[in-house]
Coordinates of C-alpha atoms in Angstrom, one line a residue:
Chain A
X226 CA 31.3 -15.8 9.4
X227 CA 28.8 -16.0 11.9
X228 CA 24.9 -16.0 11.4
X229 CA 23.0 -12.8 10.6
X230 CA 21.3 -12.5 14.0
X231 CA 24.3 -12.3 16.0
X232 CA 25.9 -10.1 13.2
X233 CA 23.0 -7.7 13.4
X234 CA 23.0 -7.7 17.3
X235 CA 27.0 -6.9 17.1
X236 CA 25.9 -4.2 15.0
X237 CA 23.5 -2.7 16.9
X238 CA 25.7 -2.7 20.0
X239 CA 28.4 -0.4 18.4
X240 CA 27.9 3.1 19.6
X241 CA 29.8 4.4 16.7
X242 CA 27.0 2.9 14.1
X243 CA 24.5 5.0 16.2
X244 CA 26.6 8.3 16.4
X245 CA 28.7 8.5 13.5
X246 CA 27.8 10.9 10.8
X247 CA 25.1 8.7 8.7
X248 CA 24.7 6.6 11.7
X249 CA 21.4 5.6 13.2
X250 CA 20.6 8.8 14.9
X251 CA 21.3 10.9 11.5
X252 CA 19.0 8.5 9.8
X253 CA 16.2 8.4 12.3
X254 CA 16.1 12.2 12.1
X255 CA 16.2 12.3 8.4
X256 CA 13.2 9.8 8.4
X257 CA 10.9 11.6 10.7
X258 CA 11.7 14.9 8.8
X259 CA 10.8 13.5 5.6
X260 CA 7.6 11.9 6.9
X261 CA 6.5 14.8 9.0
X262 CA 7.0 17.0 5.9
X263 CA 5.3 14.5 3.4
X264 CA 2.1 14.0 5.6
X265 CA 1.9 17.8 6.5
X266 CA 2.0 18.7 2.9
X267 CA -0.5 15.8 2.2
X268 CA -3.1 17.3 5.0
X269 CA -2.7 20.5 3.7
X270 CA -4.1 19.6 0.2
X271 CA -6.3 16.6 1.3
X272 CA -8.1 18.1 4.5
X273 CA -9.7 21.4 2.9
X274 CA -10.5 19.5 -0.5
X275 CA -12.2 16.6 1.2
X276 CA -13.9 18.4 3.9
X277 CA -15.3 20.9 1.3
X278 CA -16.4 17.9 -1.0
X279 CA -18.0 16.2 1.9
X280 CA -19.9 19.3 3.2
X281 CA -21.4 19.5 -0.4
X282 CA -21.8 15.6 0.0
X283 CA -20.6 14.9 -3.7
X284 CA -17.2 13.9 -5.2
X285 CA -17.2 10.4 -3.7
X286 CA -16.8 8.7 -6.8
X287 CA -13.8 10.7 -7.8
X288 CA -12.1 10.3 -4.7
X289 CA -12.4 6.2 -5.1
X290 CA -11.3 6.7 -8.4
X291 CA -8.2 8.6 -7.3
X292 CA -7.4 6.2 -4.6
X293 CA -7.6 3.1 -6.9
X294 CA -5.1 4.9 -9.5
X295 CA -2.7 6.1 -6.8
X296 CA -2.6 2.5 -5.7
X297 CA -1.4 1.4 -9.1
X298 CA 1.6 4.1 -9.3
X299 CA 4.5 2.4 -7.8
X300 CA 6.3 4.8 -5.2
X301 CA 9.5 3.9 -6.9
X302 CA 8.4 5.9 -10.1
X303 CA 7.4 9.0 -8.3
X304 CA 10.3 8.9 -6.1
X305 CA 12.5 8.5 -9.4
X306 CA 10.7 10.9 -11.6
X307 CA 10.1 13.9 -9.2
X308 CA 13.8 14.7 -8.9
X309 CA 14.2 15.0 -12.6
X310 CA 11.3 17.5 -12.7
X311 CA 11.5 21.3 -11.6
X312 CA 11.7 20.1 -8.0
X313 CA 15.4 18.9 -8.5
X314 CA 17.5 16.6 -6.3
X315 CA 17.2 16.2 -2.4
X316 CA 14.7 16.4 0.1
X317 CA 11.8 18.4 -1.4
X318 CA 11.3 15.9 -4.2
X319 CA 11.3 12.9 -1.8
X320 CA 8.6 14.9 0.4
X321 CA 6.4 15.5 -2.3
X322 CA 6.6 12.0 -3.8
X323 CA 5.5 10.6 -0.7
X324 CA 2.8 13.0 -0.1
X325 CA 1.3 12.1 -3.2
X326 CA 1.1 8.5 -1.7
X327 CA -0.5 10.2 1.4
X328 CA -3.4 12.3 0.0
X329 CA -6.0 9.5 -0.9
X330 CA -6.7 8.1 2.8
X331 CA -6.7 11.6 4.2
X332 CA -9.1 12.8 1.3
X333 CA -11.1 9.6 1.9
X334 CA -11.6 9.8 5.6
X335 CA -12.1 13.6 5.6
X336 CA -14.9 13.1 2.8
X337 CA -16.5 10.2 5.0
X338 CA -16.3 12.1 8.2
X339 CA -18.4 14.9 6.7
X340 CA -20.8 12.7 4.9
X341 CA -21.4 10.7 8.0
X342 CA -22.5 13.6 10.1
X343 CA -26.0 13.2 10.9
X344 CA -28.3 14.9 8.6
X345 CA -30.4 16.1 11.4
X346 CA -27.8 17.6 13.2
X347 CA -26.8 19.6 10.2
X348 CA -30.5 20.5 9.4
X349 CA -30.9 21.7 12.9
X350 CA -27.7 23.9 12.6
X351 CA -29.2 25.5 9.7
X352 CA -32.8 25.9 11.1
X353 CA -30.6 27.8 14.0
X354 CA -29.7 30.4 11.6
X355 CA -25.8 29.3 11.3
X356 CA -24.1 30.4 8.2
X357 CA -22.6 27.5 6.0
X358 CA -19.0 28.3 7.4
X359 CA -20.5 27.9 10.9
X360 CA -22.1 24.8 9.9
X361 CA -18.7 23.4 8.8
X362 CA -16.7 25.1 11.7
X363 CA -18.8 24.4 14.8
X364 CA -21.1 21.3 13.9
X365 CA -19.8 19.1 10.9
X366 CA -16.0 19.8 11.7
X367 CA -16.0 18.7 15.2
X368 CA -18.1 15.5 14.5
X369 CA -15.7 14.4 11.5
X370 CA -12.2 15.0 13.9
X371 CA -12.5 11.1 14.8
X372 CA -12.4 10.3 11.1
X373 CA -9.9 12.9 10.2
X374 CA -7.8 11.2 13.3
X375 CA -8.1 8.0 11.6
X376 CA -7.0 8.9 8.1
X377 CA -4.2 10.6 9.6
X378 CA -3.0 7.6 11.4
X379 CA -3.3 5.2 8.3
X380 CA -1.5 7.9 6.3
X381 CA 1.3 8.4 8.7
X382 CA 2.0 4.8 9.1
X383 CA 2.3 4.3 5.6
X384 CA 4.2 7.1 4.9
X385 CA 6.7 6.3 7.7
X386 CA 6.7 2.8 6.3
X387 CA 7.2 4.0 2.6
X388 CA 9.7 6.7 3.4
X389 CA 12.2 3.8 3.7
X390 CA 12.1 3.5 -0.1
X391 CA 13.9 7.0 -0.2
X392 CA 17.0 5.1 -0.3
X393 CA 16.7 4.3 -3.9
X394 CA 17.2 8.1 -4.8
X395 CA 19.6 8.6 -1.9
X396 CA 16.9 10.6 0.0
X397 CA 18.1 9.6 3.5
X398 CA 16.3 8.0 6.1
X399 CA 16.5 4.5 7.8
X400 CA 16.4 2.7 4.4
X401 CA 19.8 4.1 3.8
X402 CA 21.2 1.4 6.4
X403 CA 19.6 -1.4 4.6
X404 CA 20.5 -0.2 1.4
X405 CA 24.0 0.4 2.6
X406 CA 24.0 -3.3 3.7
X407 CA 22.6 -4.9 0.4
X408 CA 25.7 -2.7 -1.2
X409 CA 28.2 -4.8 1.2
X410 CA 26.9 -8.1 -0.2
X411 CA 25.0 -10.6 1.9
X412 CA 28.2 -12.0 3.3
X413 CA 29.4 -9.0 5.2
X414 CA 26.4 -6.9 5.0
X415 CA 23.9 -9.3 6.2
X416 CA 24.0 -8.1 10.1
X417 CA 23.6 -4.7 9.0
X418 CA 20.8 -5.4 6.5
X419 CA 18.9 -7.3 9.3
X420 CA 19.7 -4.4 12.0
X421 CA 18.3 -1.9 9.7
X422 CA 15.0 -3.8 9.0
X423 CA 14.5 -4.2 13.0
X424 CA 15.0 -0.6 13.4
X425 CA 12.7 0.4 10.7
X426 CA 10.1 -2.1 11.6
X427 CA 10.4 -1.0 15.4
X428 CA 9.9 2.6 14.4
X429 CA 6.9 1.6 12.1
X430 CA 5.1 -0.4 15.1
X431 CA 6.0 2.5 17.5
X432 CA 4.3 5.3 15.2
X433 CA 1.5 3.1 14.8
X434 CA 1.2 2.4 18.5
X435 CA 1.4 6.0 19.5
X436 CA -1.1 7.4 16.7
X437 CA -3.6 4.5 17.7
X438 CA -3.6 6.0 21.0
X439 CA -4.0 9.6 19.8
X440 CA -6.8 8.3 17.6
X441 CA -8.8 6.8 20.7
X442 CA -8.5 9.9 22.4
X443 CA -10.0 12.1 20.2
X444 CA -12.7 9.6 19.2
X445 CA -15.8 9.6 21.8
X446 CA -16.6 6.3 22.9
X447 CA -19.8 5.5 21.0
X448 CA -17.9 6.0 17.6
X449 CA -14.8 3.8 18.4
X450 CA -16.3 0.4 17.1
X451 CA -17.8 1.9 14.1
X452 CA -14.5 3.4 13.0
X453 CA -12.2 0.3 13.6
X454 CA -14.3 -1.3 11.1
X455 CA -14.1 1.3 8.5
X456 CA -10.4 2.3 8.6
X457 CA -7.6 0.0 7.6
X458 CA -4.3 0.4 6.4
X459 CA -3.1 0.6 3.0
X460 CA -0.3 -1.1 1.2
X461 CA 3.0 0.1 2.1
X462 CA 4.3 0.2 -1.5
Chain B
X187 CA 21.3 -4.3 -12.2
X188 CA 24.9 -3.8 -13.4
X189 CA 23.8 -6.2 -16.4
X190 CA 20.8 -4.2 -17.2
X191 CA 22.9 -1.0 -17.6
X192 CA 25.5 -2.4 -19.9
X193 CA 22.9 -3.8 -22.1
X194 CA 21.5 -0.3 -22.6
X195 CA 25.1 1.0 -22.9
X196 CA 26.0 -1.4 -25.4
X197 CA 22.5 -1.0 -27.6
X198 CA 23.5 2.7 -27.7
X199 CA 20.1 3.6 -26.9
X200 CA 20.8 6.7 -25.1
X201 CA 19.7 9.2 -27.6
X202 CA 21.2 13.0 -28.0
X203 CA 18.9 15.4 -26.4
X204 CA 15.7 15.8 -28.1
X205 CA 12.7 18.0 -27.6
X206 CA 11.1 15.5 -25.3
X207 CA 13.5 13.4 -23.3
X208 CA 10.6 11.5 -21.5
X209 CA 9.7 9.5 -24.7
X210 CA 11.6 7.8 -27.1
X211 CA 10.7 5.3 -29.9
X212 CA 14.5 4.8 -30.5
X213 CA 14.7 3.4 -26.7
X214 CA 11.5 1.1 -27.2
X215 CA 13.1 -0.4 -30.4
X216 CA 16.3 -0.9 -29.5
X217 CA 15.1 -2.3 -26.1
X218 CA 12.3 -4.2 -27.0
X219 CA 13.5 -7.6 -25.7
X220 CA 14.9 -5.9 -22.4
X221 CA 11.4 -4.5 -21.6
X222 CA 9.8 -7.6 -22.7
X223 CA 11.7 -9.6 -20.3
X224 CA 11.3 -7.0 -17.4
X225 CA 7.7 -7.2 -18.0
X226 CA 7.5 -11.1 -18.1
X227 CA 9.3 -11.3 -15.0
X228 CA 6.9 -8.7 -13.4
X229 CA 3.8 -10.6 -14.3
X230 CA 5.5 -13.6 -13.1
X231 CA 6.3 -12.6 -9.7
X232 CA 2.9 -10.6 -8.8
X233 CA 0.8 -13.8 -10.2
X234 CA 2.6 -16.0 -8.1
X235 CA 2.3 -13.9 -5.1
X236 CA -1.3 -13.2 -5.6
X237 CA -1.8 -17.2 -6.0
X238 CA 0.2 -17.8 -2.7
X239 CA -1.6 -14.9 -1.0
X240 CA -4.7 -16.5 -2.2
X241 CA -4.2 -20.0 -1.1
X242 CA -3.3 -18.7 2.0
X243 CA -5.9 -16.0 3.0
X244 CA -9.1 -17.3 1.9
X245 CA -8.7 -20.6 4.0
X246 CA -7.7 -18.2 6.8
X247 CA -10.6 -16.0 6.2
X248 CA -12.8 -19.2 6.3
X249 CA -11.2 -20.2 9.5
X250 CA -11.6 -16.8 10.9
X251 CA -15.5 -17.1 9.8
X252 CA -15.9 -20.3 11.3
X253 CA -14.1 -19.8 14.6
X254 CA -14.9 -16.7 15.6
X255 CA -12.5 -16.4 18.5
X256 CA -9.8 -16.6 16.1
X257 CA -11.2 -13.8 14.2
X258 CA -9.4 -11.1 16.2
X259 CA -6.0 -12.7 16.3
X260 CA -6.0 -13.4 12.4
X261 CA -7.0 -10.0 11.5
X262 CA -4.7 -8.3 13.9
X263 CA -1.5 -10.5 12.9
X264 CA -2.2 -9.4 9.2
X265 CA -2.5 -5.8 10.5
X266 CA 0.8 -5.9 12.3
X267 CA 2.3 -7.5 9.0
X268 CA 1.0 -4.6 7.0
X269 CA 2.8 -2.0 9.1
X270 CA 6.2 -3.2 8.8
X271 CA 7.7 -1.7 5.6
X272 CA 8.2 -4.0 2.6
X273 CA 12.1 -2.8 2.8
X274 CA 12.4 -4.3 6.4
X275 CA 10.6 -7.6 5.4
X276 CA 13.4 -7.9 2.6
X277 CA 16.0 -7.1 5.2
X278 CA 14.7 -9.8 7.5
X279 CA 14.5 -12.5 4.6
X280 CA 17.5 -11.6 2.5
X281 CA 20.2 -12.9 4.8
X282 CA 18.3 -16.6 4.8
X283 CA 16.7 -16.8 1.4
X284 CA 19.4 -14.9 -0.6
X285 CA 19.2 -12.6 -3.5
X286 CA 16.5 -14.0 -5.8
X287 CA 13.1 -14.0 -6.8
X288 CA 12.0 -16.1 -3.6
X289 CA 12.9 -13.0 -1.3
X290 CA 10.6 -10.6 -3.4
X291 CA 7.6 -13.0 -3.1
X292 CA 7.6 -13.6 0.3
X293 CA 7.0 -9.7 1.4
X294 CA 4.3 -9.4 -1.6
X295 CA 2.6 -12.3 -0.2
X296 CA 2.6 -10.9 3.2
X297 CA 1.0 -7.5 2.1
X298 CA -1.6 -9.0 -0.3
X299 CA -2.7 -11.5 2.4
X300 CA -4.5 -9.0 4.7
X301 CA -6.4 -7.4 1.9
X302 CA -7.5 -10.8 1.0
X303 CA -8.3 -12.0 4.2
X304 CA -10.4 -8.8 5.2
X305 CA -12.3 -8.7 2.0
X306 CA -13.0 -12.6 2.1
X307 CA -14.2 -12.2 5.8
X308 CA -16.3 -9.2 4.9
X309 CA -17.9 -11.2 2.1
X310 CA -18.8 -14.3 4.2
X311 CA -20.2 -12.2 7.1
X312 CA -22.5 -10.6 4.5
X313 CA -24.0 -14.1 3.5
X314 CA -27.6 -13.4 4.9
X315 CA -28.6 -15.3 8.0
X316 CA -31.9 -16.7 6.5
X317 CA -30.0 -18.3 3.8
X318 CA -27.8 -20.0 6.1
X319 CA -30.7 -21.3 8.1
X320 CA -32.3 -22.4 4.8
X321 CA -29.3 -24.4 3.6
X322 CA -29.2 -26.0 7.0
X323 CA -32.9 -27.0 6.7
X324 CA -32.4 -28.5 3.6
X325 CA -29.7 -30.9 4.9
X326 CA -26.6 -29.3 3.9
X327 CA -23.4 -30.4 5.9
X328 CA -20.9 -27.8 7.2
X329 CA -18.8 -28.4 4.2
X330 CA -21.3 -28.3 1.7
X331 CA -23.1 -25.2 2.9
X332 CA -19.4 -23.6 2.9
X333 CA -18.6 -24.7 -0.5
X334 CA -22.0 -24.5 -2.3
X335 CA -23.6 -21.5 -0.5
X336 CA -21.5 -19.4 1.5
X337 CA -18.3 -19.2 -0.5
X338 CA -20.1 -18.6 -4.1
X339 CA -22.3 -15.7 -2.3
X340 CA -19.0 -14.3 -0.8
X341 CA -17.3 -14.4 -4.4
X342 CA -18.0 -10.6 -5.0
X343 CA -16.1 -9.7 -1.9
X344 CA -13.4 -12.3 -2.5
X345 CA -12.7 -10.8 -5.7
X346 CA -12.8 -7.2 -4.6
X347 CA -9.9 -8.4 -2.4
X348 CA -8.2 -9.9 -5.0
X349 CA -8.6 -6.7 -7.4
X350 CA -7.2 -4.6 -4.7
X351 CA -4.5 -6.9 -3.8
X352 CA -3.5 -7.3 -7.4
X353 CA -3.2 -3.5 -8.1
X354 CA -1.2 -3.0 -5.1
X355 CA 1.1 -5.8 -5.7
X356 CA 1.9 -4.7 -9.1
X357 CA 3.0 -1.6 -7.8
X358 CA 5.3 -2.9 -5.0
X359 CA 6.9 -5.6 -7.1
X360 CA 8.9 -2.9 -8.4
X361 CA 10.9 -2.5 -5.0
X362 CA 12.3 -6.2 -5.8
X363 CA 14.8 -4.2 -7.6
X364 CA 16.8 -4.0 -4.2
X365 CA 17.5 -7.8 -4.8
X366 CA 17.7 -7.7 -8.5
X367 CA 14.4 -8.9 -9.1
X368 CA 12.1 -6.1 -9.7
X369 CA 10.3 -6.6 -13.0
X370 CA 9.7 -3.4 -14.4
X371 CA 11.5 -1.7 -11.4
X372 CA 14.3 -2.5 -13.1
X373 CA 13.9 -0.3 -15.9
X374 CA 12.6 2.2 -13.4
X375 CA 15.7 2.2 -11.4
X376 CA 18.0 1.3 -14.3
X377 CA 16.8 4.6 -16.1
X378 CA 17.6 6.5 -12.6
X379 CA 21.1 5.3 -12.4
X380 CA 21.8 5.2 -15.9
X381 CA 22.6 8.8 -16.1
X382 CA 18.8 9.6 -15.3
X383 CA 17.5 8.3 -18.6
X384 CA 13.9 9.7 -18.5
X385 CA 12.7 7.5 -21.4
X386 CA 13.4 4.3 -19.6
X387 CA 12.1 5.4 -16.2
X388 CA 9.0 6.5 -17.9
X389 CA 8.4 3.2 -19.9
X390 CA 9.2 1.4 -16.8
X391 CA 6.3 3.4 -14.7
X392 CA 3.7 3.3 -17.4
X393 CA 3.8 -0.3 -18.4
X394 CA 3.4 -0.8 -14.5
X395 CA 0.4 1.3 -14.3
X396 CA -1.1 0.0 -17.5
X397 CA -0.3 -3.7 -16.2
X398 CA -2.1 -2.9 -12.9
X399 CA -5.1 -1.8 -15.0
X400 CA -5.4 -4.7 -17.3
X401 CA -5.1 -7.2 -14.6
X402 CA -7.8 -5.4 -12.6
X403 CA -10.4 -5.2 -15.9
X404 CA -9.2 -9.1 -16.5
X405 CA -10.1 -10.0 -12.7
X406 CA -13.5 -7.8 -13.3
X407 CA -14.4 -9.7 -16.0
X408 CA -13.7 -13.1 -14.2
X409 CA -15.9 -11.7 -11.5
X410 CA -18.7 -10.9 -13.6
X411 CA -18.7 -14.2 -15.5
X412 CA -18.4 -16.3 -12.0
X413 CA -21.5 -14.6 -10.5
X414 CA -24.1 -14.4 -13.2
X415 CA -26.7 -14.0 -10.4
X416 CA -25.4 -10.7 -9.5
X417 CA -26.0 -9.3 -12.8
X418 CA -29.4 -10.8 -13.2
X419 CA -30.4 -9.3 -10.0
X420 CA -29.3 -6.1 -10.9
X421 CA -31.2 -6.5 -14.4
X422 CA -34.5 -7.3 -12.8

């Protein structure tokens, strides 16, 4: 019986653990598909709504209330409840559960991005005779893009971290490796638990790094400092 | 987890399918003790995690406030901790701390930490410069200034952090079920594994949300009582 760290290194160095059905590569693919589906679905719902509310400059209180309430709902609950509804078992239910979790940060940043647009730029656009949809499309939306990117990053990192919990409903993903390790018990599974944890943490940090770079690219320099102060991650429940 | 399922089975709590499978008085009556145990464990885990996080986070925020070069590193390291999935943190510490409540509390503390640090720091930074200058002019030392002027004025920020951290921690405590100590998570996952017993799942979930809201209101009331000047100013 060796210590968990060397067990974990042994586990990670076994090529079969990577390529076998249900191995690391399979789980990584599942993890990314689930996460991308959840973030995509959440964007489809949150962005149009947030941009519209932000354009009208009302609805901020409702968004804050919504964000606070969703903070209180355990993801474990949505993950277990949704498969029992019409969604049925399998990937769709997991994706919807995670999407619910990703909507508040996307909604809030879309709304903030629109309301932070300089009123003078808006009025100038209206004064130039642009129709409301042109004001949104040509003036407000481009100025809100850095905020949308910041929200996308927050939501994506949260979802990638939270998708680990899909293991509780056999939903696949990297969490499955940790879950299987716990199933084996601490003595035999300790190494696998640790190896799974390392893989998951590495993926989360990679996604965070890549999206941080992307966010920087789409943010004009004068806006960078302001945004960093405003956007922070939310708990990975 | 196994024990929990046996209790439900032994109590014969799972009724014949009824019109509304999501709610069952019979289940609540037959399993009152078990539900109360889960709730108690949930409150205990959450409470300990928040206390540890506050005891660690507030001094760290004060440190970041006093020693500005440390602000970046402290916020950044708390931010990195935040990115790492809770289940991964379980995985890192479970082989060492074993299967028990301690393993659940550590990740909860780590996650509550960032929220508390960030809000405490924001609160401290909002103390007006004139107030600090006046305190120094009145002969307050660094410690007296911190304890009697700056921290009380930062209290609204600190309490906002505690409230957010508490609500999030209540929700996250549920995943402690992976090491058998998830409080109400025990009911949620127990119901799922116990032939998808919807009444048990919903009981756990609803109690979780209710607990978060109650604790939020308690902290709100504490905050109001602790900062009478804020109300007076608002009323004036």
